[in-house]
């Protein structure tokens, strides 16, 4: 096993380790990769380390997160695979590296570091490279070098006697010396924490994808389009690759389709409101002729952006339907379901695209009033739902019901070993792990949080058990929140009580009220306690 350092940015730290493990598992070495530093956990809880004041007294404090992880891999090929899929955020500072390195030696001081480098076992690593073109680079974490210090550090390794110095050859071997310092809340300390010598194996080539999929450069996007970095992270979490089938049931403007298709997957998207998917046709007339349809699709909406990225041929199609009244007549179709369900964090009056805010499902918006059983006929005699501009009657879809139904749908539609990756908004103060929706056959393999203070959004990754679970029929999606609203108004039967034997799964779900229940209302009320 060879020791490597993977260096990344300080943004979205809690997402990094689950993403790393997902990539390794996708390429078949998830069981052999070893994470050496136990403190680099995805929940970002770092145990306090002792920092000593000038008088020698201990000053216990929680240090800043460390922007790297140390791993052991079997060979260099695995390191290059990680560098090709791992998503490090590009930085403006050129001396900040985002790549993977083979660790040659590390120590808490330069005297000890030089002793380790000149050790016979370490010499076997760097002596064969003495005759190859090389360049030296020095950097630091949580520290800025004084003038001349970088040159002094490079000169201290003169005993290595490298012969061919070439600062401009991109193929030259790059030796890195990295110093890590404790971050005292923005104040630099003069006490070094760690110094390391390493050789660069591969640059983080995947970081170019963040610029490639930048929403601002996209031919078609909306107000709620997923940012490029996060959509790439979700694509890695879903383990999408060539030949896999990926589904986004809340596709919106298609951000997840583009990144998953880029990695070779065949993608399909759906939404209850087709206006976001279709976009606006700028021509005078819509081309209803069959031979003009491909040109129309490529010039607007999701297919316009997909053509920009060269992945239009990997989009199976996009369809308009309600996920609670879906057309799927058999299960185990998809390898992954990747989505960002709408949680309605904008007032409907603020939206300029005409699309209704928040998650919706088909149904009457008036409690106790069911939908008509006969199709509506317009004044001109045309059946309403046959018109291209038809929007079905909708009512709010409670986010807690949506999350639970999404897991149930994934249990039905995913193949064994398939993954469900979705965002779940949570109230930071009230969140507990019990809030996460679960069902038989689906296990949680990732739970990362993007913290916004009083609230955050959690990227939940669930995996369907690999044993063949036969789901005979599609699950029913009861509108529990709406039924409760009708019951409180005396317009419907009461919600079932938990059975004595505990087999009523729906009733058990009703027992616990998760923190994300009525999240939209809590958000606009400033999360004030009632």
Coordinates of C-alpha atoms in Angstrom, one line a residue:
X1 CA 0.0 0.0 0.0
X2 CA 1.2 3.5 -0.9
X3 CA 0.4 6.6 1.1
X4 CA -1.1 9.6 -0.7
X5 CA -2.4 13.0 0.3
X6 CA -5.6 14.3 -1.4
X7 CA -5.8 18.1 -1.1
X8 CA -9.1 20.0 -1.6
X9 CA -10.6 23.3 -0.9
X10 CA -12.2 24.3 2.4
X11 CA -15.7 24.5 0.9
X12 CA -18.3 21.8 1.4
X13 CA -15.9 19.8 3.6
X14 CA -18.5 17.4 4.9
X15 CA -19.2 16.2 1.3
X16 CA -15.6 15.3 0.6
X17 CA -15.2 11.9 2.3
X18 CA -18.5 10.4 1.2
X19 CA -17.7 11.5 -2.4
X20 CA -14.2 10.0 -2.1
X21 CA -15.5 6.6 -0.9
X22 CA -18.2 6.6 -3.6
X23 CA -15.7 7.1 -6.4
X24 CA -13.5 4.3 -5.0
X25 CA -16.4 2.0 -4.6
X26 CA -17.5 2.7 -8.2
X27 CA -14.1 1.7 -9.5
X28 CA -13.8 -1.4 -7.5
X29 CA -11.3 -0.5 -4.7
X30 CA -13.7 0.8 -2.1
X31 CA -12.9 -2.2 0.1
X32 CA -9.2 -1.6 0.0
X33 CA -8.8 2.2 0.3
X34 CA -7.8 3.1 3.8
X35 CA -8.5 6.5 5.3
X36 CA -5.6 7.1 7.7
X37 CA -6.6 10.3 9.5
X38 CA -9.6 9.5 11.7
X39 CA -10.3 13.2 12.4
X40 CA -11.1 13.8 8.7
X41 CA -14.7 12.7 9.2
X42 CA -17.6 13.8 7.0
X43 CA -19.5 15.4 10.0
X44 CA -16.7 17.9 10.4
X45 CA -16.3 17.3 14.1
X46 CA -12.6 17.6 14.9
X47 CA -11.4 16.8 18.4
X48 CA -9.6 19.7 20.1
X49 CA -5.8 19.7 19.9
X50 CA -3.5 21.3 22.5
X51 CA -2.0 24.6 21.4
X52 CA 0.5 26.1 23.8
X53 CA 0.8 29.8 24.6
X54 CA 4.1 31.6 24.9
X55 CA 4.3 31.0 28.7
X56 CA 3.9 27.3 28.1
X57 CA 0.3 27.0 29.3
X58 CA -2.2 24.9 27.3
X59 CA -4.8 26.7 25.2
X60 CA -7.5 24.2 24.2
X61 CA -9.5 25.2 21.2
X62 CA -11.0 23.6 18.2
X63 CA -8.7 24.2 15.2
X64 CA -9.8 25.0 11.7
X65 CA -10.8 22.0 9.4
X66 CA -8.0 20.4 7.6
X67 CA -8.3 20.7 3.8
X68 CA -6.8 17.3 3.0
X69 CA -7.2 13.6 3.7
X70 CA -4.4 11.0 3.9
X71 CA -5.3 7.6 2.2
X72 CA -3.5 4.4 1.4
X73 CA -4.0 3.0 -2.1
X74 CA -2.7 -0.1 -3.8
X75 CA -1.1 1.7 -6.8
X76 CA -0.8 4.9 -8.7
X77 CA -3.5 4.0 -11.1
X78 CA -6.1 4.3 -8.3
X79 CA -4.7 7.7 -7.4
X80 CA -5.2 8.9 -10.9
X81 CA -8.7 7.6 -11.0
X82 CA -9.6 9.6 -7.9
X83 CA -7.9 12.7 -9.4
X84 CA -10.1 12.3 -12.5
X85 CA -13.4 12.2 -10.7
X86 CA -12.9 14.0 -7.4
X87 CA -14.4 17.5 -7.5
X88 CA -12.0 20.1 -5.9
X89 CA -13.1 23.7 -6.1
X90 CA -10.7 25.8 -8.3
X91 CA -8.9 28.5 -6.4
X92 CA -7.7 31.9 -7.5
X93 CA -4.4 31.6 -5.7
X94 CA -1.9 29.7 -7.9
X95 CA 0.2 28.4 -5.0
X96 CA -2.8 26.6 -3.5
X97 CA -2.8 23.1 -5.0
X98 CA -5.8 20.9 -5.6
X99 CA -4.4 17.5 -6.6
X100 CA -3.2 14.1 -5.3
X101 CA 0.3 13.5 -4.0
X102 CA 2.4 10.6 -3.0
X103 CA 3.6 11.3 0.6
X104 CA 7.3 10.7 1.0
X105 CA 7.9 12.0 4.5
X106 CA 6.4 14.2 7.1
X107 CA 7.5 15.4 10.6
X108 CA 6.7 18.2 13.1
X109 CA 10.0 20.0 12.3
X110 CA 12.4 20.4 9.4
X111 CA 15.2 18.7 11.3
X112 CA 13.1 15.5 11.7
X113 CA 11.8 15.9 8.1
X114 CA 15.3 16.0 6.6
X115 CA 16.2 12.9 8.7
X116 CA 13.2 11.0 7.4
X117 CA 14.0 12.0 3.8
X118 CA 17.6 10.8 4.1
X119 CA 16.4 7.5 5.6
X120 CA 17.5 4.5 3.3
X121 CA 13.8 3.5 2.8
X122 CA 12.8 7.0 1.8
X123 CA 15.8 7.3 -0.6
X124 CA 14.4 4.4 -2.6
X125 CA 11.5 6.7 -3.5
X126 CA 13.3 9.8 -4.6
X127 CA 16.8 8.7 -5.8
X128 CA 15.5 7.1 -9.1
X129 CA 14.0 10.5 -10.1
X130 CA 17.3 12.4 -9.7
X131 CA 18.0 12.4 -13.5
X132 CA 14.5 13.4 -14.6
X133 CA 13.3 17.0 -15.1
X134 CA 11.9 18.4 -11.9
X135 CA 10.7 21.6 -10.2
X136 CA 10.3 22.5 -6.6
X137 CA 7.2 24.2 -5.0
X138 CA 6.5 25.3 -1.5
X139 CA 3.2 26.2 0.1
X140 CA 1.6 26.4 3.5
X141 CA -1.9 25.9 5.0
X142 CA -3.1 28.8 7.3
X143 CA 0.1 30.7 6.8
X144 CA 1.8 33.3 4.6
X145 CA 5.5 33.1 4.0
X146 CA 7.9 35.9 4.8
X147 CA 10.2 37.1 1.9
X148 CA 13.0 34.7 1.2
X149 CA 11.6 31.9 3.3
X150 CA 10.5 29.8 0.4
X151 CA 13.9 29.9 -1.2
X152 CA 15.5 28.9 2.1
X153 CA 13.2 25.9 2.4
X154 CA 14.1 24.8 -1.1
X155 CA 17.9 25.2 -0.5
X156 CA 17.6 23.0 2.6
X157 CA 16.9 20.0 0.3
X158 CA 20.1 20.6 -1.7
X159 CA 21.5 17.2 -0.5
X160 CA 19.0 15.5 -2.8
X161 CA 21.2 16.8 -5.7
X162 CA 18.6 16.8 -8.4
X163 CA 20.3 17.6 -11.8
X164 CA 17.6 18.8 -14.2
X165 CA 15.7 21.8 -13.0
X166 CA 13.0 22.8 -15.4
X167 CA 10.3 25.2 -14.1
X168 CA 8.4 25.4 -17.4
X169 CA 8.1 21.8 -18.5
X170 CA 4.5 20.6 -17.6
X171 CA 5.7 17.0 -17.7
X172 CA 8.4 17.7 -15.1
X173 CA 8.2 16.0 -11.7
X174 CA 6.9 18.4 -9.1
X175 CA 8.2 18.1 -5.6
X176 CA 6.0 19.9 -3.0
X177 CA 6.9 21.0 0.5
X178 CA 3.9 21.8 2.5
X179 CA 3.7 23.4 6.0
X180 CA 0.5 23.1 8.0
X181 CA -0.1 25.6 10.8
X182 CA -2.9 25.9 13.4
X183 CA -5.4 28.5 12.5
X184 CA -6.0 30.7 15.6
X185 CA -9.1 32.3 14.2
X186 CA -7.2 34.2 11.6
X187 CA -4.1 34.9 13.6
X188 CA -0.9 33.3 12.4
X189 CA 1.3 31.4 14.8
X190 CA 5.0 30.9 14.6
X191 CA 4.9 27.3 15.7
X192 CA 4.9 24.8 12.9
X193 CA 2.5 22.0 13.2
X194 CA 3.6 19.7 10.4
X195 CA 5.9 19.8 7.4
X196 CA 5.7 17.2 4.6
X197 CA 7.6 16.4 1.4
X198 CA 5.6 14.8 -1.4
X199 CA 5.6 14.4 -5.2
X200 CA 2.6 15.4 -7.3
X201 CA 1.0 12.4 -9.0
X202 CA -1.9 14.0 -10.8
X203 CA -3.7 17.4 -10.9
X204 CA -7.4 17.5 -10.0
X205 CA -8.5 17.4 -13.6
X206 CA -12.2 17.2 -12.6
X207 CA -12.1 20.8 -11.3
X208 CA -12.3 22.1 -14.8
X209 CA -15.8 20.7 -14.9
X210 CA -17.0 23.3 -12.4
X211 CA -16.2 26.0 -15.0
X212 CA -17.5 23.9 -17.8
X213 CA -21.0 23.5 -16.2
X214 CA -21.1 27.0 -14.7
X215 CA -24.8 28.0 -14.6
X216 CA -24.0 31.6 -15.8
X217 CA -22.5 30.2 -19.0
X218 CA -25.4 27.8 -19.6
X219 CA -27.6 28.3 -22.6
X220 CA -30.7 27.5 -20.6
X221 CA -31.1 27.8 -16.8
X222 CA -33.7 29.0 -14.2
X223 CA -33.7 30.8 -10.9
X224 CA -33.4 27.5 -9.0
X225 CA -30.8 25.7 -11.2
X226 CA -28.4 23.7 -9.1
X227 CA -24.8 25.1 -8.9
X228 CA -22.2 23.2 -10.9
X229 CA -20.1 22.0 -8.1
X230 CA -23.0 20.6 -6.1
X231 CA -24.5 18.8 -9.1
X232 CA -21.1 17.2 -9.8
X233 CA -20.8 16.1 -6.2
X234 CA -24.3 14.5 -6.5
X235 CA -23.3 12.8 -9.7
X236 CA -20.3 11.2 -8.0
X237 CA -22.4 10.2 -5.0
X238 CA -24.8 8.4 -7.4
X239 CA -21.8 6.5 -8.9
X240 CA -23.0 7.3 -12.4
X241 CA -21.0 5.9 -15.2
X242 CA -21.2 4.6 -18.8
X243 CA -24.4 2.6 -19.5
X244 CA -26.2 3.3 -16.2
X245 CA -29.7 4.6 -16.1
X246 CA -30.3 7.8 -14.0
X247 CA -33.6 9.4 -13.1
X248 CA -34.4 12.8 -11.8
X249 CA -38.1 13.0 -10.7
X250 CA -37.9 16.8 -10.0
X251 CA -35.8 17.7 -13.0
X252 CA -36.7 21.4 -13.3
X253 CA -34.2 22.9 -15.7
X254 CA -32.1 19.8 -15.9
X255 CA -28.9 20.6 -13.9
X256 CA -28.5 17.0 -12.7
X257 CA -29.1 15.5 -16.2
X258 CA -26.1 17.3 -17.7
X259 CA -23.5 16.2 -15.1
X260 CA -24.7 12.6 -14.9
X261 CA -24.8 12.4 -18.7
X262 CA -21.2 13.8 -18.9
X263 CA -20.0 10.8 -17.0
X264 CA -21.6 8.5 -19.6
X265 CA -25.0 7.7 -18.0
X266 CA -28.3 7.6 -19.8
X267 CA -30.6 10.0 -18.1
X268 CA -34.4 10.6 -17.8
X269 CA -36.2 13.5 -16.2
X270 CA -39.7 14.3 -15.2
X271 CA -41.6 17.2 -13.5
X272 CA -45.2 18.0 -12.7
X273 CA -44.9 21.3 -14.6
X274 CA -43.4 21.0 -18.1
X275 CA -42.8 24.7 -18.6
X276 CA -39.4 24.5 -16.8
X277 CA -38.3 21.6 -19.0
X278 CA -39.5 23.0 -22.3
X279 CA -38.5 26.6 -21.9
X280 CA -39.9 29.3 -24.2
X281 CA -40.1 28.9 -27.9
X282 CA -38.9 32.2 -29.6
X283 CA -40.4 31.5 -32.9
X284 CA -43.8 32.7 -34.0
X285 CA -45.4 29.3 -34.3
X286 CA -44.7 26.0 -32.5
X287 CA -43.4 23.3 -35.0
X288 CA -46.0 20.6 -34.6
X289 CA -44.8 18.7 -37.7
X290 CA -42.9 15.6 -36.7
X291 CA -39.8 16.3 -38.9
X292 CA -39.4 19.8 -37.2
X293 CA -39.6 18.5 -33.7
X294 CA -35.9 17.7 -33.2
X295 CA -35.0 21.2 -34.3
X296 CA -37.5 22.6 -31.9
X297 CA -36.3 20.5 -28.9
X298 CA -32.6 21.4 -29.6
X299 CA -33.4 25.2 -29.7
X300 CA -35.1 25.5 -26.3
X301 CA -35.3 24.2 -22.8
X302 CA -33.2 21.3 -21.4
X303 CA -32.2 20.0 -24.8
X304 CA -30.7 23.3 -25.7
X305 CA -28.3 23.2 -22.8
X306 CA -27.7 19.5 -23.3
X307 CA -26.7 20.3 -26.9
X308 CA -24.3 22.9 -25.6
X309 CA -22.6 20.3 -23.4
X310 CA -22.7 17.6 -26.1
X311 CA -24.8 15.2 -24.1
X312 CA -28.2 15.5 -25.8
X313 CA -27.9 12.0 -27.2
X314 CA -27.7 10.6 -23.7
X315 CA -31.0 12.2 -22.5
X316 CA -33.5 9.5 -23.0
X317 CA -36.4 12.0 -22.7
X318 CA -38.2 14.3 -20.3
X319 CA -41.8 13.8 -19.4
X320 CA -44.5 15.8 -17.6
X321 CA -46.3 13.9 -14.8
X322 CA -46.8 13.8 -11.1
X323 CA -44.5 11.4 -9.2
X324 CA -47.4 10.4 -7.0
X325 CA -49.4 9.3 -10.1
X326 CA -46.4 8.1 -12.1
X327 CA -46.6 5.9 -15.3
X328 CA -44.1 3.2 -14.1
X329 CA -45.7 -0.2 -14.4
X330 CA -42.6 -2.2 -13.3
X331 CA -39.8 -1.7 -10.8
X332 CA -36.0 -2.0 -10.8
X333 CA -35.5 0.2 -13.9
X334 CA -32.9 2.7 -12.8
X335 CA -29.4 2.5 -11.3
X336 CA -29.7 5.7 -9.4
X337 CA -32.3 8.5 -8.6
X338 CA -30.6 11.9 -8.2
X339 CA -32.8 14.9 -7.4
X340 CA -33.2 18.2 -5.6
X341 CA -36.8 18.4 -4.5
X342 CA -38.3 21.9 -4.5
X343 CA -38.9 23.2 -1.0
X344 CA -40.4 26.6 -2.1
X345 CA -38.0 29.1 -0.6
X346 CA -39.4 31.9 -2.7
X347 CA -42.7 33.6 -2.5
X348 CA -44.9 32.8 -5.5
X349 CA -45.3 36.5 -6.2
X350 CA -41.5 36.8 -6.6
X351 CA -41.2 34.3 -9.4
X352 CA -41.0 35.8 -12.8
X353 CA -41.1 32.5 -14.8
X354 CA -44.7 31.7 -13.9
X355 CA -43.8 28.4 -12.3
X356 CA -45.5 27.8 -8.9
X357 CA -43.2 27.9 -5.9
X358 CA -42.6 24.7 -3.8
X359 CA -43.3 21.1 -4.4
X360 CA -46.8 20.3 -5.9
X361 CA -48.9 17.2 -6.5
X362 CA -52.0 16.8 -8.5
X363 CA -55.2 17.5 -6.6
X364 CA -57.7 20.1 -5.6
X365 CA -56.4 22.9 -3.6
X366 CA -59.7 23.2 -1.7
X367 CA -59.9 20.9 1.4
X368 CA -62.7 18.3 1.0
X369 CA -63.3 19.0 -2.7
X370 CA -62.2 16.1 -4.9
X371 CA -61.2 16.4 -8.5
X372 CA -63.9 15.8 -11.1
X373 CA -64.1 12.4 -12.6
X374 CA -64.9 13.8 -16.1
X375 CA -62.4 15.7 -18.3
X376 CA -63.0 19.4 -18.5
X377 CA -64.2 20.7 -21.9
X378 CA -63.4 24.2 -22.9
X379 CA -65.7 26.7 -24.6
X380 CA -64.3 25.8 -28.0
X381 CA -65.0 22.1 -27.4
X382 CA -61.4 21.1 -26.9
X383 CA -60.6 18.9 -23.9
X384 CA -58.5 20.9 -21.5
X385 CA -55.7 18.4 -20.8
X386 CA -55.0 17.9 -24.6
X387 CA -53.7 21.5 -25.0
X388 CA -49.9 21.9 -24.9
X389 CA -50.3 24.8 -22.4
X390 CA -52.5 22.8 -20.0
X391 CA -51.5 23.0 -16.3
X392 CA -53.2 20.4 -14.1
X393 CA -54.8 21.4 -10.8
X394 CA -52.2 21.2 -8.0
X395 CA -51.9 21.5 -4.3
X396 CA -48.9 21.8 -2.0
X397 CA -46.8 18.7 -1.4
X398 CA -45.6 18.7 2.2
X399 CA -41.8 18.2 2.2
X400 CA -41.8 15.5 4.9
X401 CA -44.4 13.5 2.9
X402 CA -42.3 14.1 -0.3
X403 CA -39.1 12.8 1.4
X404 CA -40.8 9.7 2.7
X405 CA -42.5 9.0 -0.7
X406 CA -39.2 9.5 -2.5
X407 CA -37.6 6.8 -0.5
X408 CA -40.5 4.5 -1.1
X409 CA -40.4 5.2 -4.9
X410 CA -36.6 4.5 -4.9
X411 CA -37.2 1.2 -3.2
X412 CA -39.5 0.3 -6.1
X413 CA -37.7 1.8 -9.1
X414 CA -34.0 1.1 -8.2
X415 CA -32.1 -2.0 -9.1
X416 CA -30.4 -3.9 -6.3
X417 CA -27.3 -1.8 -5.3
X418 CA -28.8 1.3 -6.8
X419 CA -28.6 4.7 -5.1
X420 CA -30.9 7.5 -4.1
X421 CA -29.2 10.9 -3.8
X422 CA -31.4 13.9 -2.8
X423 CA -31.3 17.1 -0.8
X424 CA -33.4 17.5 2.3
X425 CA -33.8 21.0 4.0
X426 CA -33.6 20.8 7.8
X427 CA -33.8 23.1 10.8
X428 CA -30.4 23.1 12.3
X429 CA -31.5 23.4 16.0
X430 CA -34.2 20.8 15.8
X431 CA -32.6 18.2 13.5
X432 CA -32.0 14.6 14.7
X433 CA -31.1 11.5 12.7
X434 CA -34.5 10.1 13.4
X435 CA -35.9 12.8 11.0
X436 CA -34.4 11.0 8.0
X437 CA -37.0 8.9 6.1
X438 CA -36.3 5.2 6.0
X439 CA -37.9 2.0 4.7
X440 CA -37.1 -1.6 4.5
X441 CA -34.3 -2.4 2.0
X442 CA -32.9 1.1 1.9
X443 CA -29.9 2.0 4.0
X444 CA -28.2 5.4 4.5
X445 CA -24.6 5.5 3.3
X446 CA -24.0 9.3 3.3
X447 CA -25.3 12.3 5.2
X448 CA -23.6 15.6 4.5
X449 CA -24.8 19.1 5.4
X450 CA -24.4 22.5 3.8
X451 CA -24.9 24.8 6.8
X452 CA -26.7 28.1 6.3
X453 CA -27.0 29.0 10.0
X454 CA -30.5 28.4 11.3
X455 CA -31.1 25.9 8.6
X456 CA -29.2 23.7 6.3
X457 CA -29.7 21.3 3.5
X458 CA -28.5 17.7 3.8
X459 CA -27.3 15.6 1.0
X460 CA -28.7 12.2 1.8
X461 CA -27.4 9.1 0.0
X462 CA -29.2 5.8 0.3
X463 CA -28.5 2.5 -1.2
X464 CA -30.8 -0.3 -2.0
X465 CA -29.8 -3.7 -0.6
X466 CA -27.9 -5.8 -3.1
X467 CA -30.0 -8.9 -2.4
X468 CA -32.8 -9.2 -4.9
X469 CA -35.9 -7.6 -3.3
X470 CA -39.0 -8.3 -5.4
X471 CA -41.4 -5.4 -5.2
X472 CA -44.6 -6.7 -6.8
X473 CA -46.4 -3.5 -7.3
X474 CA -45.8 0.3 -7.2
X475 CA -46.3 1.9 -3.8
X476 CA -49.3 4.1 -3.0
X477 CA -48.4 7.7 -2.1
X478 CA -51.0 8.9 0.4
X479 CA -51.2 12.7 1.0
X480 CA -50.8 12.4 4.7
X481 CA -50.4 16.2 5.4
X482 CA -53.4 17.1 3.3
X483 CA -55.5 14.3 4.8
X484 CA -54.6 15.7 8.3
X485 CA -55.7 19.2 7.2
X486 CA -59.0 17.8 6.0
X487 CA -59.4 15.8 9.2
X488 CA -58.8 18.9 11.3
X489 CA -61.5 20.6 9.3
X490 CA -63.9 17.7 9.9
X491 CA -63.9 16.7 6.2
X492 CA -62.1 13.4 6.3
X493 CA -61.5 10.3 8.4
X494 CA -58.9 10.5 11.1
X495 CA -55.3 9.4 10.5
X496 CA -54.9 5.7 11.6
X497 CA -53.5 5.1 15.0
X498 CA -50.4 2.9 15.5
X499 CA -51.3 -0.8 15.6
X500 CA -50.4 -2.8 18.6
X501 CA -48.1 -5.1 16.6
X502 CA -46.3 -2.1 15.1
X503 CA -46.9 -3.3 11.5
X504 CA -48.7 -0.1 10.4
X505 CA -45.8 1.6 8.7
X506 CA -47.8 4.7 7.7
X507 CA -49.0 5.1 11.3
X508 CA -45.5 4.8 12.7
X509 CA -44.4 7.5 10.3
X510 CA -47.2 9.7 11.6
X511 CA -45.9 9.3 15.2
X512 CA -42.8 11.3 14.7
X513 CA -42.9 14.9 13.3
X514 CA -39.5 15.6 11.6
X515 CA -37.8 19.0 11.9
X516 CA -38.3 19.6 8.2
X517 CA -42.1 19.3 8.5
X518 CA -43.7 22.5 7.2
X519 CA -40.2 23.8 6.4
X520 CA -41.3 26.5 4.0
X521 CA -43.6 28.1 6.7
X522 CA -40.8 27.9 9.3
X523 CA -38.3 29.5 6.8
X524 CA -40.5 32.5 6.1
X525 CA -41.3 32.9 9.8
X526 CA -37.5 33.1 10.6
X527 CA -37.6 29.7 12.5
X528 CA -39.2 31.4 15.5
X529 CA -40.5 29.1 18.1
X530 CA -44.3 29.3 18.5

